Amino acid sequence: MSFFYYIFDLKNRILNYLLENKGNGKKLLAVLIDPDSVSDEQQLADTCKMCNEGNADLILVGGSLITNGFFEQCVSLIKSHTKIPVLLFPGSVMQISKDADAILFLSLISGRNADLLIGKHVLSAPTLKQSNLEILPTGYMLIDGGNITSVSYISNTVPIPADKSAIAATTAMAGEMLGLKIIYMDAGSGAQFPIPAKLINAVRKNVSAPIFVGGGIRTPEAAKAACDAGADIVVVGNAIEKDPSLIAKLVAAIN
Ligand code: 1GP
C-alpha cells in the first residue's frame, strides 16, 4: 500500500470499516446514546463499560431534541471510557463535537424539508471543514413505525409508509446516485414497530451502500431479522437504555 493510499485510507477510516465488514458479511451493532436520557456521569460510564464488555461495534450520539446542555461533555466522557468509534448522529447543527470520530452527515431524503436536505448542511459546513471529523454523507430515511416519533414531529416530514417498499427502494437509489455513501432507515426512537423485513430487503436489493436500520428494535430476534433482511448495522437505543445487558445478546444474535 502506498503512502498516499494510506493517508487516503485514514481519512475514510470509518467508511472503510463499514465497507470492509459489509464485504465480509459481518453485521455491526451501533448503540445509540441520547445525551438527554443520560442522568449522570456514572450511568454513562456504566453504559460504556457494557458496550466494551458486550463488544458493541459503534456508538452513535445524538437526539432529536437535547434539553440538558450535556452534549459536548457527553461525547468527551464517552471517548474517555471506550475505544469504540463514536459517530455523531445529529438532531441539529448544535450537536457537533470535535471529540467524536465521525459525523453522519444526514440528508433527510424521505422528506421534502429543504432545510434538512441541504440548509443545515450549509450552516455546519465551515465548522465541519475545520474539524478532524470524518464526514459520512448519509441518506436518512424515516419509515413509519406506527406512532408519531420525536424525529418525525421535529423534522416536520411525513415518514415513508412501512408497506411502500418501492418508494423506500427508489428513494435510497436516488440517494446513492446523488453520491451518498450510507443509507440509514429509521422508524424513529421508540417506534411501535421496527422497519419490516420486506422493506429493508427491497432497499438492500437496490443499493450497495452500507445500510443502517434502527427504531423500535427491542430484542435480539428483531435485530437478527433486520440483518437477515439486509441491514449491515442495527441501531438500538431505548431498549439498551432500559437493559444494557442486552448489548452482548444483540451482538451474539446478529453474527
Ligand atoms: C433512533 O434508530 C434509533 O433514531 C434507535 O431507536 O431508540 O427505538 O432503539 P430506538
XYZ file of N, CA and C and ligand atoms in Angstrom:
775
model
N 0.855 -1.199 0.000
C 0.000 0.000 0.000
C 0.895 1.255 0.000
N 0.643 2.161 -0.933
C 1.495 3.337 -1.000
C 1.173 4.292 0.154
N 2.123 5.189 0.414
C 1.958 6.168 1.484
C 0.687 7.005 1.261
N 0.494 7.427 -0.015
C -0.652 8.292 -0.305
C -1.970 7.547 -0.115
N -1.955 6.271 -0.489
C -3.165 5.481 -0.289
C -3.459 5.366 1.204
N -2.377 5.228 1.982
C -2.517 5.081 3.419
C -3.168 6.329 4.024
N -2.704 7.516 3.559
C -3.277 8.777 4.041
C -4.763 8.834 3.678
N -5.071 8.467 2.422
C -6.444 8.469 1.946
C -7.288 7.546 2.821
N -6.697 6.398 3.127
C -7.361 5.387 3.917
C -7.715 5.913 5.312
N -6.778 6.621 5.931
C -7.011 7.166 7.264
C -8.172 8.150 7.259
N -8.254 8.916 6.182
C -9.297 9.928 6.058
C -10.681 9.276 6.008
N -10.720 8.060 5.472
C -12.001 7.361 5.329
C -12.072 6.147 6.255
N -11.479 6.299 7.424
C -11.326 5.161 8.328
C -12.658 4.476 8.650
N -13.650 5.247 9.035
C -14.929 4.631 9.446
C -15.672 4.071 8.237
N -15.691 4.834 7.145
C -16.394 4.321 5.955
C -15.750 3.017 5.493
N -14.418 2.980 5.485
C -13.736 1.751 5.071
C -14.062 0.592 6.019
N -14.162 0.909 7.304
C -14.513 -0.108 8.304
C -15.910 -0.674 8.006
N -16.846 0.213 7.669
C -18.204 -0.247 7.353
C -18.206 -1.093 6.087
N -17.459 -0.629 5.079
C -17.441 -1.350 3.799
C -16.764 -2.708 3.932
N -15.699 -2.715 4.725
C -14.959 -3.971 4.925
C -15.856 -5.009 5.613
N -16.555 -4.590 6.659
C -17.431 -5.527 7.375
C -18.606 -5.954 6.512
N -19.119 -5.019 5.730
C -20.212 -5.368 4.811
C -19.713 -6.438 3.840
N -18.502 -6.213 3.311
C -17.912 -7.170 2.361
C -17.713 -8.545 2.975
N -17.376 -8.570 4.262
C -17.146 -9.855 4.948
C -18.426 -10.458 5.519
N -19.530 -9.743 5.362
C -20.805 -10.242 5.893
C -20.903 -10.149 7.408
N -20.001 -9.337 8.014
C -20.094 -9.188 9.481
C -21.050 -8.034 9.805
N -22.077 -8.368 10.574
C -23.075 -7.366 10.936
C -22.614 -6.609 12.182
N -22.961 -5.337 12.246
C -22.477 -4.489 13.340
C -23.619 -3.987 14.211
N -23.315 -3.834 15.492
C -24.284 -3.230 16.410
C -23.831 -1.814 16.759
N -24.713 -0.853 16.517
C -24.464 0.525 16.942
C -25.377 0.835 18.116
N -24.777 1.259 19.219
C -25.551 1.635 20.407
C -25.790 3.137 20.346
N -27.068 3.514 20.387
C -27.392 4.945 20.364
C -27.482 5.495 21.780
N -26.677 6.515 22.052
C -26.764 7.205 23.343
C -27.360 8.585 23.101
N -28.520 8.803 23.703
C -29.184 10.105 23.605
C -28.778 10.905 24.842
N -27.979 11.971 24.687
C -27.491 12.711 25.864
C -28.613 13.165 26.787
N -29.807 13.379 26.231
C -30.933 13.813 27.058
C -31.428 12.722 27.997
N -31.087 11.481 27.691
C -31.542 10.380 28.551
C -30.486 9.971 29.568
N -29.346 10.669 29.551
C -28.285 10.316 30.499
C -28.496 11.132 31.772
N -28.650 10.423 32.897
C -28.947 11.164 34.125
C -27.687 11.658 34.830
N -26.600 10.871 34.773
C -25.363 11.331 35.402
C -24.154 10.631 34.765
N -22.977 11.079 35.158
C -21.737 10.562 34.561
C -21.553 9.080 34.842
N -21.986 8.641 36.022
C -21.825 7.228 36.378
C -22.637 6.331 35.437
N -23.850 6.784 35.116
C -24.700 5.998 34.213
C -24.027 5.874 32.842
N -23.419 6.985 32.401
C -22.732 6.981 31.112
C -21.522 6.037 31.145
N -20.778 6.105 32.247
C -19.610 5.217 32.396
C -20.052 3.757 32.383
N -21.168 3.467 33.046
C -21.677 2.090 33.087
C -22.095 1.617 31.691
N -22.758 2.504 30.952
C -23.180 2.136 29.586
C -21.955 1.844 28.723
N -20.927 2.693 28.840
C -19.692 2.478 28.053
C -19.054 1.140 28.430
N -19.073 0.826 29.724
C -18.497 -0.432 30.190
C -19.248 -1.614 29.553
N -20.569 -1.515 29.519
C -21.362 -2.587 28.900
C -21.092 -2.666 27.395
N -20.871 -1.524 26.751
C -20.524 -1.520 25.317
C -19.188 -2.232 25.118
N -18.214 -1.930 25.991
C -16.889 -2.563 25.890
C -16.997 -4.066 26.112
N -17.663 -4.447 27.196
C -17.753 -5.872 27.545
C -18.619 -6.653 26.561
N -19.640 -5.984 26.029
C -20.549 -6.668 25.092
C -20.073 -6.630 23.656
N -18.917 -5.962 23.417
C -18.350 -5.850 22.064
C -19.257 -5.130 21.067
N -19.846 -4.028 21.517
C -20.577 -3.185 20.565
C -19.571 -2.664 19.549
N -20.037 -2.427 18.319
C -19.112 -2.034 17.248
C -18.994 -0.528 17.082
N -20.110 0.169 17.311
C -20.134 1.618 17.122
C -20.990 2.243 18.216
N -20.695 3.500 18.524
C -21.582 4.259 19.420
C -22.054 5.494 18.652
N -23.363 5.674 18.610
C -23.939 6.870 17.993
C -24.374 7.802 19.117
N -24.139 9.098 18.940
C -24.566 10.067 19.953
C -25.413 11.140 19.285
N -26.622 11.330 19.805
C -27.468 12.384 19.261
C -28.893 12.211 19.720
N -29.716 13.173 19.378
C -31.131 13.108 19.739
C -31.883 14.192 18.993
N -33.185 13.974 18.827
C -33.995 14.966 18.097
C -34.003 16.294 18.833
N -33.969 16.222 20.152
C -34.054 17.441 20.964
C -33.190 17.234 22.194
N -32.226 18.129 22.403
C -31.405 17.991 23.608
C -31.670 19.190 24.500
N -32.140 18.891 25.701
C -32.566 19.984 26.577
C -31.641 20.176 27.780
N -30.703 19.235 27.971
C -29.922 19.313 29.215
C -28.511 19.908 29.049
N -28.171 20.361 27.828
C -26.879 21.015 27.610
C -25.686 20.114 27.866
N -25.884 18.812 27.778
C -24.863 17.835 28.165
C -24.129 17.250 26.954
N -24.422 17.764 25.753
C -23.954 17.092 24.538
C -22.425 16.961 24.435
N -21.733 18.110 24.463
C -20.256 18.096 24.286
C -19.578 17.240 25.353
N -20.022 17.454 26.596
C -19.424 16.720 27.717
C -19.695 15.222 27.571
N -20.879 14.903 27.087
C -21.274 13.506 26.901
C -20.321 12.829 25.908
N -20.050 13.491 24.777
C -19.167 12.893 23.767
C -17.758 12.709 24.340
N -17.241 13.737 25.034
C -15.867 13.588 25.532
C -15.788 12.542 26.643
N -16.844 12.422 27.462
C -16.827 11.371 28.500
C -16.858 9.979 27.859
N -17.691 9.828 26.824
C -17.751 8.515 26.143
C -16.362 8.168 25.605
N -15.725 9.151 24.963
C -14.380 8.897 24.402
C -13.377 8.509 25.485
N -13.583 9.026 26.695
C -12.635 8.698 27.760
C -12.887 7.303 28.345
N -14.062 6.741 28.062
C -14.401 5.434 28.638
C -14.299 4.277 27.655
N -14.119 4.574 26.366
C -14.117 3.472 25.396
C -13.287 3.796 24.161
N -12.842 2.752 23.492
C -12.130 2.929 22.222
C -13.055 2.652 21.036
N -14.294 2.321 21.316
C -15.265 2.064 20.238
C -15.482 3.375 19.461
N -15.484 3.319 18.115
C -15.687 4.558 17.357
C -17.003 5.252 17.710
N -16.918 6.562 17.877
C -18.095 7.366 18.230
C -18.516 8.204 17.016
N -19.760 7.992 16.595
C -20.301 8.710 15.439
C -21.388 9.668 15.909
N -21.275 10.914 15.484
C -22.351 11.863 15.804
C -23.553 11.548 14.924
N -24.725 11.595 15.538
C -25.986 11.353 14.840
C -26.859 12.566 15.160
N -26.552 13.694 14.506
C -27.063 14.980 14.996
C -28.526 15.247 14.677
N -29.224 15.728 15.697
C -30.599 16.163 15.506
C -30.652 17.644 15.179
N -29.505 18.328 15.304
C -29.465 19.755 14.958
C -28.013 20.166 14.759
N -27.811 21.390 14.238
C -26.438 21.860 13.983
C -25.684 22.102 15.284
N -26.406 22.105 16.400
C -25.733 22.303 17.690
C -25.065 21.013 18.169
N -25.383 19.904 17.534
C -24.842 18.623 18.000
C -23.587 18.233 17.213
N -22.579 19.080 17.324
C -21.290 18.786 16.691
C -20.225 18.837 17.781
N -19.436 17.781 17.852
C -18.339 17.770 18.823
C -17.080 17.275 18.130
N -16.006 18.032 18.297
C -14.745 17.659 17.643
C -14.142 16.401 18.268
N -14.652 15.990 19.428
C -14.091 14.805 20.103
C -14.542 13.492 19.479
N -15.599 13.532 18.658
C -16.093 12.291 18.050
C -15.156 11.866 16.920
N -15.368 10.661 16.408
C -14.551 10.176 15.292
C -15.129 10.594 13.943
N -16.444 10.628 13.864
C -17.083 10.897 12.567
C -18.468 11.477 12.805
N -19.029 12.002 11.727
C -20.405 12.506 11.816
C -21.216 11.910 10.674
N -22.399 11.407 11.020
C -23.357 11.011 9.985
C -23.934 12.328 9.463
N -23.497 12.716 8.273
C -23.924 13.997 7.698
C -25.240 13.707 6.979
N -26.325 13.870 7.750
C -27.629 13.337 7.354
C -28.380 14.250 6.398
N -28.787 13.692 5.274
C -29.700 14.402 4.395
C -31.020 13.634 4.456
N -32.060 14.302 4.906
C -33.337 13.608 5.154
C -34.070 13.408 3.821
N -33.656 12.361 3.088
C -34.138 12.193 1.710
C -35.564 11.635 1.621
N -36.099 11.142 2.747
C -37.505 10.694 2.701
C -38.453 11.881 2.807
N -37.960 13.031 3.205
C -38.806 14.210 3.408
C -38.599 15.245 2.322
N -39.365 16.298 2.401
C -39.244 17.376 1.422
C -39.049 18.701 2.158
N -38.283 18.613 3.231
C -37.949 19.786 4.018
C -36.551 20.240 3.590
N -36.512 21.326 2.797
C -35.249 21.762 2.184
C -34.150 22.003 3.218
N -34.557 22.467 4.380
C -33.584 22.763 5.433
C -32.818 21.505 5.852
N -33.524 20.356 5.851
C -32.891 19.110 6.288
C -32.293 18.325 5.119
N -32.534 18.827 3.913
C -31.892 18.222 2.734
C -30.559 18.907 2.443
N -30.497 20.245 2.689
C -29.266 20.986 2.378
C -29.016 22.179 3.312
N -30.082 22.778 3.848
C -29.934 24.031 4.615
C -29.007 23.921 5.815
N -29.258 22.929 6.679
C -28.440 22.761 7.890
C -26.995 22.405 7.531
N -26.841 21.767 6.402
C -25.510 21.347 5.954
C -24.658 22.572 5.611
N -25.318 23.548 4.970
C -24.608 24.785 4.617
C -24.144 25.482 5.909
N -25.032 25.528 6.902
C -24.685 26.198 8.169
C -23.536 25.501 8.894
N -23.513 24.185 8.824
C -22.497 23.455 9.605
C -21.204 23.198 8.834
N -21.217 23.414 7.516
C -20.042 23.074 6.697
C -18.739 23.737 7.170
N -18.736 25.060 7.469
C -17.457 25.677 7.883
C -16.890 25.041 9.157
N -17.758 24.755 10.131
C -17.297 24.130 11.385
C -16.742 22.740 11.095
N -17.440 21.999 10.271
C -17.001 20.620 9.985
C -15.695 20.621 9.204
N -15.557 21.588 8.305
C -14.333 21.678 7.485
C -13.104 21.867 8.389
N -13.287 22.628 9.459
C -12.161 22.904 10.364
C -11.894 21.779 11.355
N -12.826 20.856 11.460
C -12.664 19.771 12.437
C -11.913 18.600 11.791
N -11.555 17.646 12.617
C -10.939 16.428 12.081
C -11.965 15.312 11.932
N -13.224 15.673 12.049
C -14.262 14.638 11.968
C -14.308 14.038 10.568
N -14.467 12.727 10.514
C -14.713 12.099 9.211
C -16.176 12.366 8.847
N -16.392 12.840 7.650
C -17.760 13.179 7.224
C -18.338 11.979 6.465
N -19.471 11.504 6.953
C -20.109 10.342 6.323
C -21.426 10.796 5.679
N -21.406 11.075 4.365
C -22.638 11.549 3.704
C -23.702 10.450 3.740
N -24.811 10.740 4.396
C -25.800 9.702 4.709
C -27.205 10.077 4.234
N -27.811 9.190 3.491
C -29.216 9.361 3.096
C -30.078 8.844 4.234
N -30.751 9.763 4.911
C -31.532 9.400 6.106
C -33.002 9.278 5.708
N -33.579 8.124 5.978
C -34.954 7.863 5.548
C -35.809 7.476 6.742
N -36.844 8.256 6.979
C -37.778 7.909 8.049
C -38.847 6.988 7.479
N -39.095 5.911 8.204
C -40.107 4.933 7.801
C -41.151 4.890 8.918
N -42.412 4.832 8.551
C -43.473 4.839 9.561
C -43.350 3.638 10.495
N -43.298 3.922 11.789
C -43.174 2.848 12.773
C -44.416 2.718 13.642
N -45.541 3.248 13.156
C -46.810 3.042 13.865
C -47.177 4.136 14.847
N -46.245 5.032 15.153
C -46.579 6.145 16.056
C -45.818 7.395 15.605
N -46.251 8.546 16.094
C -45.527 9.783 15.745
C -44.320 9.868 16.678
N -43.125 9.817 16.102
C -41.911 9.873 16.930
C -41.391 11.311 16.956
N -40.464 11.561 17.897
C -39.889 12.918 18.006
C -39.296 13.357 16.680
N -38.625 12.425 16.000
C -37.916 12.820 14.774
C -38.888 13.233 13.675
N -40.037 12.549 13.563
C -40.966 12.965 12.501
C -41.628 14.289 12.882
N -41.900 14.486 14.173
C -42.516 15.747 14.606
C -41.537 16.914 14.417
N -40.316 16.744 14.927
C -39.333 17.841 14.875
C -38.913 18.140 13.431
N -38.797 17.098 12.612
C -38.336 17.324 11.233
C -39.459 17.847 10.336
N -40.685 17.789 10.852
C -41.836 18.260 10.083
C -41.906 17.562 8.721
N -41.666 16.245 8.736
C -41.759 15.468 7.494
C -42.632 14.237 7.725
N -43.164 13.735 6.614
C -44.015 12.536 6.682
C -43.130 11.322 6.388
N -43.130 10.324 7.284
C -42.302 9.143 7.004
C -42.857 8.342 5.822
N -42.002 7.537 5.217
C -42.456 6.641 4.141
C -43.319 5.550 4.782
N -44.516 5.282 4.218
C -45.347 4.213 4.796
C -44.596 2.876 4.792
N -44.783 2.111 5.877
C -43.998 0.879 6.056
C -44.301 -0.182 4.997
N -45.443 -0.059 4.321
C -45.768 -1.058 3.291
C -45.422 -0.574 1.883
N -44.756 0.569 1.776
C -44.406 1.109 0.449
C -42.927 0.849 0.155
N -42.610 -0.414 -0.057
C -41.210 -0.805 -0.289
C -40.622 -0.132 -1.521
N -41.459 0.027 -2.559
C -40.935 0.609 -3.807
C -40.525 2.069 -3.598
N -41.281 2.789 -2.779
C -40.911 4.197 -2.516
C -39.579 4.227 -1.755
N -39.451 3.336 -0.762
C -38.204 3.299 0.012
C -37.027 2.932 -0.899
N -37.231 1.933 -1.751
C -36.126 1.480 -2.620
C -35.702 2.581 -3.587
N -36.665 3.248 -4.204
C -36.302 4.274 -5.187
C -35.701 5.509 -4.502
N -36.164 5.790 -3.295
C -35.586 6.917 -2.543
C -34.118 6.618 -2.223
N -33.859 5.406 -1.771
C -32.472 5.021 -1.453
C -31.609 5.017 -2.720
N -32.186 4.517 -3.815
C -31.442 4.509 -5.089
C -31.032 5.927 -5.482
N -31.990 6.842 -5.395
C -31.703 8.237 -5.766
C -30.627 8.815 -4.855
N -30.705 8.485 -3.564
C -29.698 8.977 -2.622
C -28.317 8.485 -2.999
N -28.234 7.221 -3.344
C -26.926 6.668 -3.722
C -26.434 7.309 -5.023
N -27.354 7.531 -5.965
C -26.956 8.179 -7.231
C -26.466 9.606 -6.999
N -26.976 10.244 -5.945
C -26.513 11.600 -5.613
C -25.147 11.596 -4.920
N -24.655 10.404 -4.625
C -23.311 10.309 -4.037
C -23.286 10.018 -2.556
N -24.450 9.795 -1.949
C -24.474 9.491 -0.512
C -23.876 8.109 -0.288
N -23.074 7.990 0.765
C -22.280 6.764 0.966
C -22.936 5.746 1.888
N -23.932 6.215 2.646
C -24.598 5.354 3.632
C -26.098 5.610 3.521
N -26.884 4.561 3.738
C -28.336 4.734 3.857
C -28.712 4.369 5.294
N -29.458 5.255 5.954
C -29.912 4.998 7.333
C -31.431 5.029 7.312
N -32.039 3.854 7.546
C -33.503 3.784 7.620
C -33.921 3.733 9.085
N -34.778 4.664 9.454
C -35.104 4.835 10.871
C -36.614 4.904 11.064
N -37.133 4.047 11.937
C -38.557 4.145 12.292
C -38.730 5.182 13.400
N -37.609 5.726 13.891
C -37.657 6.733 14.959
C -37.506 6.070 16.305
N -36.853 6.797 17.215
C -36.607 6.230 18.534
C -37.930 5.961 19.248
N -38.059 4.755 19.780
C -39.292 4.386 20.479
C -40.421 4.024 19.529
N -40.090 3.709 18.285
C -41.139 3.323 17.323
C -41.909 2.113 17.861
N -43.177 2.097 17.529
C -44.019 0.978 17.979
C -43.570 -0.323 17.287
N -43.305 -0.218 15.976
C -42.863 -1.396 15.219
C -41.536 -1.092 14.538
N -40.622 -2.072 14.518
C -39.408 -1.852 13.726
C -39.731 -1.896 12.225
N -38.767 -1.526 11.411
C -38.998 -1.498 9.956
C -39.181 -2.939 9.441
N -40.229 -3.184 8.632
C -40.480 -4.552 8.167
C -39.355 -5.091 7.278
N -39.131 -6.408 7.388
C -38.073 -7.066 6.619
C -38.246 -6.838 5.114
N -39.495 -6.848 4.665
C -39.751 -6.716 3.223
C -39.215 -5.377 2.687
N -39.431 -4.326 3.466
C -38.976 -3.002 3.031
C -37.441 -2.915 3.078
N -36.850 -3.453 4.133
C -35.375 -3.439 4.231
C -34.789 -4.191 3.030
N -35.403 -5.335 2.735
C -34.897 -6.169 1.654
C -35.008 -5.479 0.287
N -36.090 -4.739 0.096
C -36.266 -4.024 -1.178
C -35.161 -2.977 -1.346
N -34.810 -2.311 -0.259
C -33.730 -1.311 -0.328
C -32.393 -2.015 -0.559
N -32.176 -3.099 0.187
C -30.911 -3.864 0.064
C -30.639 -4.288 -1.379
N -31.714 -4.704 -2.069
C -31.549 -5.198 -3.444
C -31.184 -4.087 -4.414
N -31.393 -2.855 -4.003
C -31.223 -1.757 -4.951
C -30.084 -0.801 -4.654
N -29.429 -0.953 -3.511
C -28.268 -0.096 -3.228
C -27.108 -0.950 -2.711
N -25.903 -0.483 -2.976
C -24.741 -1.228 -2.461
C -24.137 -0.549 -1.225
N -24.594 0.646 -0.894
C -24.062 1.360 0.281
C -24.388 0.598 1.562
N -23.542 0.720 2.597
C -23.899 0.129 3.895
C -25.229 0.691 4.391
N -26.051 -0.196 4.962
C -27.387 0.200 5.414
C -27.490 0.110 6.940
N -27.809 1.242 7.565
C -28.136 1.284 8.994
C -29.653 1.120 9.106
N -30.091 0.333 10.083
C -31.532 0.212 10.362
C -31.749 0.385 11.865
N -32.698 1.238 12.229
C -32.969 1.438 13.654
C -34.396 1.880 13.882
N -34.712 2.015 15.160
C -36.048 2.442 15.555
C -36.919 1.270 15.950
N -37.207 1.144 17.234
C -38.136 0.114 17.701
C -37.566 -1.291 17.750
N -36.238 -1.441 17.617
C -35.633 -2.780 17.744
C -35.379 -3.017 19.234
N -36.057 -4.008 19.791
C -36.005 -4.225 21.246
C -35.461 -5.581 21.644
N -35.348 -6.492 20.677
C -34.954 -7.863 21.023
C -33.857 -8.356 20.074
N -33.086 -9.368 20.521
C -32.096 -9.967 19.625
C -32.752 -10.509 18.354
N -33.975 -11.035 18.478
C -34.677 -11.594 17.314
C -34.973 -10.498 16.278
N -35.408 -9.340 16.769
C -35.721 -8.236 15.851
C -34.446 -7.727 15.173
N -33.339 -7.705 15.932
C -32.063 -7.254 15.348
C -31.619 -8.234 14.267
N -31.758 -9.517 14.549
C -31.357 -10.535 13.575
C -32.241 -10.456 12.326
N -33.546 -10.232 12.524
C -34.469 -10.143 11.386
C -34.066 -8.980 10.469
N -33.662 -7.854 11.072
C -33.241 -6.696 10.262
C -31.976 -7.043 9.468
N -31.050 -7.737 10.121
C -29.802 -8.117 9.432
C -30.070 -9.144 8.341
N -30.911 -10.118 8.634
C -31.237 -11.135 7.622
C -31.874 -10.490 6.388
N -32.609 -9.408 6.617
C -33.284 -8.733 5.508
C -32.324 -7.840 4.716
N -31.131 -7.589 5.270
C -30.161 -6.804 4.504
C -29.519 -5.635 5.223
N -29.884 -5.422 6.491
C -29.212 -4.342 7.232
C -27.758 -4.749 7.489
N -26.863 -3.784 7.428
C -25.454 -4.050 7.765
C -25.151 -3.635 9.192
N -25.876 -2.624 9.655
C -25.660 -2.101 11.007
C -27.042 -1.922 11.638
N -27.244 -2.493 12.822
C -28.510 -2.232 13.528
C -28.231 -1.232 14.650
N -29.150 -0.286 14.781
C -29.012 0.752 15.799
C -30.065 0.506 16.882
N -29.604 0.431 18.120
C -30.546 0.222 19.230
C -30.268 1.274 20.311
N -31.320 1.960 20.717
C -31.188 2.998 21.739
C -31.994 2.681 22.984
N -33.313 2.904 22.898
C -34.222 2.752 24.049
C -34.071 1.447 24.812
N -34.058 0.343 24.087
C -34.042 -0.973 24.754
C -32.754 -1.146 25.554
N -31.647 -0.593 25.051
C -30.372 -0.709 25.770
C -30.347 0.231 26.971
N -31.003 1.390 26.817
C -31.114 2.294 27.990
C -31.788 1.562 29.145
N -32.826 0.777 28.805
C -33.572 0.062 29.852
C -32.795 -1.123 30.389
N -32.032 -1.794 29.506
C -31.325 -3.006 29.916
C -29.989 -3.119 29.155
N -28.922 -2.508 29.702
C -27.631 -2.514 28.991
C -27.064 -3.926 28.771
N -27.548 -4.920 29.545
C -27.023 -6.275 29.341
C -27.484 -6.850 27.997
N -28.411 -6.148 27.356
C -28.908 -6.573 26.039
C -27.812 -6.475 24.969
N -26.821 -5.607 25.192
C -25.787 -5.383 24.168
C -25.151 -6.695 23.729
N -24.679 -7.460 24.699
C -23.988 -8.718 24.362
C -24.931 -9.686 23.635
N -26.199 -9.703 24.044
C -27.167 -10.611 23.408
C -27.454 -10.173 21.962
N -27.499 -8.869 21.745
C -27.740 -8.367 20.376
C -26.557 -8.722 19.471
N -25.343 -8.512 20.003
C -24.130 -8.820 19.208
C -24.103 -10.311 18.867
N -24.450 -11.146 19.847
C -24.429 -12.599 19.595
C -25.484 -12.983 18.556
N -26.622 -12.306 18.591
C -27.725 -12.688 17.693
C -27.458 -12.339 16.237
N -26.734 -11.243 15.994
C -26.604 -10.785 14.592
C -25.415 -11.417 13.875
N -24.596 -12.184 14.596
C -23.455 -12.794 13.894
C -23.374 -14.308 14.113
C -33.461 6.060 16.568
O -32.622 4.309 15.283
C -32.593 4.868 16.542
O -33.011 7.056 15.745
C -32.851 3.916 17.687
O -34.207 3.765 18.023
O -34.320 4.093 20.487
O -36.135 2.833 19.285
O -33.867 1.840 19.585
P -34.643 3.087 19.432
